[in-house]
mmCIF file of C-alpha atoms in Angstrom:
data_model
loop_
_atom_site.group_PDB
_atom_site.id
_atom_site.type_symbol
_atom_site.label_atom_id
_atom_site.label_comp_id
_atom_site.label_asym_id
_atom_site.label_seq_id
_atom_site.Cartn_x
_atom_site.Cartn_y
_atom_site.Cartn_z
ATOM 1 C CA UNK A 1 -14.921 60.255 -91.365
ATOM 2 C CA UNK A 2 -13.754 57.893 -88.014
ATOM 3 C CA UNK A 3 -14.935 54.488 -88.303
ATOM 4 C CA UNK A 4 -16.338 52.865 -85.249
ATOM 5 C CA UNK A 5 -13.711 50.392 -83.710
ATOM 6 C CA UNK A 6 -13.978 50.026 -79.941
ATOM 7 C CA UNK A 7 -18.167 48.947 -80.366
ATOM 8 C CA UNK A 8 -16.910 46.625 -83.403
ATOM 9 C CA UNK A 9 -14.572 44.176 -81.224
ATOM 10 C CA UNK A 10 -14.498 42.335 -77.531
ATOM 11 C CA UNK A 11 -11.231 41.678 -75.513
ATOM 12 C CA UNK A 12 -9.793 39.259 -73.282
ATOM 13 C CA UNK A 13 -7.074 38.421 -71.129
ATOM 14 C CA UNK A 14 -4.658 35.412 -73.173
ATOM 15 C CA UNK A 15 -1.460 35.713 -70.874
ATOM 16 C CA UNK A 16 -1.342 37.791 -67.734
ATOM 17 C CA UNK A 17 1.585 40.041 -68.212
ATOM 18 C CA UNK A 18 4.729 39.143 -66.386
ATOM 19 C CA UNK A 19 8.022 37.746 -65.843
ATOM 20 C CA UNK A 20 7.652 34.015 -67.407
ATOM 21 C CA UNK A 21 10.503 31.645 -66.687
ATOM 22 C CA UNK A 22 8.686 28.549 -68.033
ATOM 23 C CA UNK A 23 7.395 27.678 -70.688
ATOM 24 C CA UNK A 24 2.872 27.101 -70.438
ATOM 25 C CA UNK A 25 -0.573 27.507 -71.618
ATOM 26 C CA UNK A 26 -1.899 31.196 -72.031
ATOM 27 C CA UNK A 27 -5.768 31.913 -70.860
ATOM 28 C CA UNK A 28 -8.593 29.691 -72.577
ATOM 29 C CA UNK A 29 -10.834 32.414 -74.821
ATOM 30 C CA UNK A 30 -14.210 31.893 -75.742
ATOM 31 C CA UNK A 31 -15.028 33.040 -79.026
ATOM 32 C CA UNK A 32 -18.494 31.973 -78.824
ATOM 33 C CA UNK A 33 -20.659 35.375 -80.371
ATOM 34 C CA UNK A 34 -17.954 36.245 -82.854
ATOM 35 C CA UNK A 35 -16.082 34.938 -85.858
ATOM 36 C CA UNK A 36 -12.833 35.723 -85.722
ATOM 37 C CA UNK A 37 -10.712 36.517 -83.077
ATOM 38 C CA UNK A 38 -5.791 37.574 -82.855
ATOM 39 C CA UNK A 39 -3.580 38.247 -80.499
ATOM 40 C CA UNK A 40 -1.514 41.095 -79.782
ATOM 41 C CA UNK A 41 1.235 39.800 -78.107
ATOM 42 C CA UNK A 42 3.304 42.952 -75.692
ATOM 43 C CA UNK A 43 7.557 41.536 -74.697
ATOM 44 C CA UNK A 44 9.581 43.460 -72.069
ATOM 45 C CA UNK A 45 13.393 42.340 -70.903
ATOM 46 C CA UNK A 46 14.616 39.142 -71.932
ATOM 47 C CA UNK A 47 17.388 38.075 -69.039
ATOM 48 C CA UNK A 48 20.221 35.400 -70.048
ATOM 49 C CA UNK A 49 19.197 34.896 -73.564
ATOM 50 C CA UNK A 50 15.490 33.567 -73.413
ATOM 51 C CA UNK A 51 14.613 31.928 -76.127
ATOM 52 C CA UNK A 52 10.375 32.100 -75.679
ATOM 53 C CA UNK A 53 8.550 31.992 -78.398
ATOM 54 C CA UNK A 54 4.225 31.802 -78.541
ATOM 55 C CA UNK A 55 1.732 29.280 -80.788
ATOM 56 C CA UNK A 56 -2.213 28.919 -81.010
ATOM 57 C CA UNK A 57 -3.946 25.949 -79.691
ATOM 58 C CA UNK A 58 -8.085 25.557 -80.283
ATOM 59 C CA UNK A 59 -10.267 23.170 -78.899
ATOM 60 C CA UNK A 60 -13.598 22.195 -78.696
ATOM 61 C CA UNK A 61 -13.705 21.963 -74.981
ATOM 62 C CA UNK A 62 -12.916 24.842 -73.150
ATOM 63 C CA UNK A 63 -10.233 22.894 -70.005
ATOM 64 C CA UNK A 64 -9.048 19.723 -72.049
ATOM 65 C CA UNK A 65 -8.131 18.132 -75.980
ATOM 66 C CA UNK A 66 -6.041 21.406 -77.091
ATOM 67 C CA UNK A 67 -3.693 21.136 -79.866
ATOM 68 C CA UNK A 68 -1.831 22.781 -82.569
ATOM 69 C CA UNK A 69 -4.796 23.921 -85.338
ATOM 70 C CA UNK A 70 -3.545 23.463 -88.642
ATOM 71 C CA UNK A 71 -0.616 25.758 -89.762
ATOM 72 C CA UNK A 72 -3.542 27.253 -92.647
ATOM 73 C CA UNK A 73 -5.979 28.155 -89.722
ATOM 74 C CA UNK A 74 -3.138 31.070 -88.994
ATOM 75 C CA UNK A 75 -1.570 33.739 -89.866
ATOM 76 C CA UNK A 76 1.583 35.242 -87.667
ATOM 77 C CA UNK A 77 4.270 38.470 -87.711
ATOM 78 C CA UNK A 78 6.340 36.140 -84.352
ATOM 79 C CA UNK A 79 9.531 34.802 -85.614
ATOM 80 C CA UNK A 80 10.326 31.554 -83.682
ATOM 81 C CA UNK A 81 12.483 33.512 -80.743
ATOM 82 C CA UNK A 82 10.480 36.462 -79.201
ATOM 83 C CA UNK A 83 12.408 39.534 -79.290
ATOM 84 C CA UNK A 84 12.321 41.913 -76.420
ATOM 85 C CA UNK A 85 10.589 45.059 -76.652
ATOM 86 C CA UNK A 86 8.415 44.028 -79.336
ATOM 87 C CA UNK A 87 4.901 43.526 -80.004
ATOM 88 C CA UNK A 88 3.419 40.775 -82.127
ATOM 89 C CA UNK A 89 0.201 39.964 -84.052
ATOM 90 C CA UNK A 90 -1.386 36.580 -84.567
ATOM 91 C CA UNK A 91 -4.699 35.397 -86.194
ATOM 92 C CA UNK A 92 -7.054 32.441 -85.969
ATOM 93 C CA UNK A 93 -9.361 31.418 -88.960
ATOM 94 C CA UNK A 94 -10.156 28.128 -87.719
ATOM 95 C CA UNK A 95 -13.856 27.095 -86.379
ATOM 96 C CA UNK A 96 -12.947 25.856 -82.434
ATOM 97 C CA UNK A 97 -15.079 27.955 -79.958
ATOM 98 C CA UNK A 98 -11.707 27.804 -77.600
ATOM 99 C CA UNK A 99 -8.022 29.316 -78.333
ATOM 100 C CA UNK A 100 -5.174 29.961 -76.374
ATOM 101 C CA UNK A 101 -1.788 31.118 -76.530
ATOM 102 C CA UNK A 102 1.204 28.755 -75.953
ATOM 103 C CA UNK A 103 4.529 29.928 -74.647
ATOM 104 C CA UNK A 104 6.982 27.048 -75.861
ATOM 105 C CA UNK A 105 11.187 27.814 -74.305
ATOM 106 C CA UNK A 106 13.953 27.072 -75.410
ATOM 107 C CA UNK A 107 16.225 28.029 -73.650
ATOM 108 C CA UNK A 108 17.449 30.992 -71.558
ATOM 109 C CA UNK A 109 15.872 32.417 -68.609
ATOM 110 C CA UNK A 110 13.343 34.698 -68.730
ATOM 111 C CA UNK A 111 10.860 37.136 -70.676
ATOM 112 C CA UNK A 112 8.515 39.498 -69.335
ATOM 113 C CA UNK A 113 5.273 38.998 -71.474
ATOM 114 C CA UNK A 114 2.090 39.707 -71.861
ATOM 115 C CA UNK A 115 -1.202 39.947 -74.530
ATOM 116 C CA UNK A 116 -4.485 39.717 -75.066
ATOM 117 C CA UNK A 117 -7.475 38.485 -77.132
ATOM 118 C CA UNK A 118 -9.099 40.863 -80.205
ATOM 119 C CA UNK A 119 -12.413 39.538 -80.724
ATOM 120 C CA UNK A 120 -14.098 40.726 -84.119
ATOM 121 C CA UNK A 121 -16.717 40.610 -86.283
ATOM 122 C CA UNK A 122 -19.486 40.639 -83.453
ATOM 123 C CA UNK A 123 -23.135 37.786 -84.125
ATOM 124 C CA UNK A 124 -24.429 41.072 -81.903
ATOM 125 C CA UNK A 125 -23.405 44.674 -82.009
ATOM 126 C CA UNK A 126 -22.752 47.335 -80.741
ATOM 127 C CA UNK A 127 -20.290 45.219 -77.869
ATOM 128 C CA UNK A 128 -21.134 45.878 -74.791
#
């Protein structure tokens, strides 16, 4: 029997899909109403030896105070330098209400990238 995942997750944009040429902060995700969150990052083409990475940031406020969570609260299969045409997942196990991705740049020109947040373990299900 197939289980229903659709009704038990929420999704939110985390990085608008685009060609990124600079480091920057992703879209703030409010985890209220959920007990877990993971990010799915998709990359496309890399130009000019682009050397980009992603990290999770957390905060108690939606618009300020973001910082890196303790490493014990993050699970990730994303390497320090993202590869072209790849998919990665980053999980957050901390207790802050607001999280976001941060795109880092160590060099090069650009990377095509987009990301979504998958919110799990809803306090009320099914999720609309």
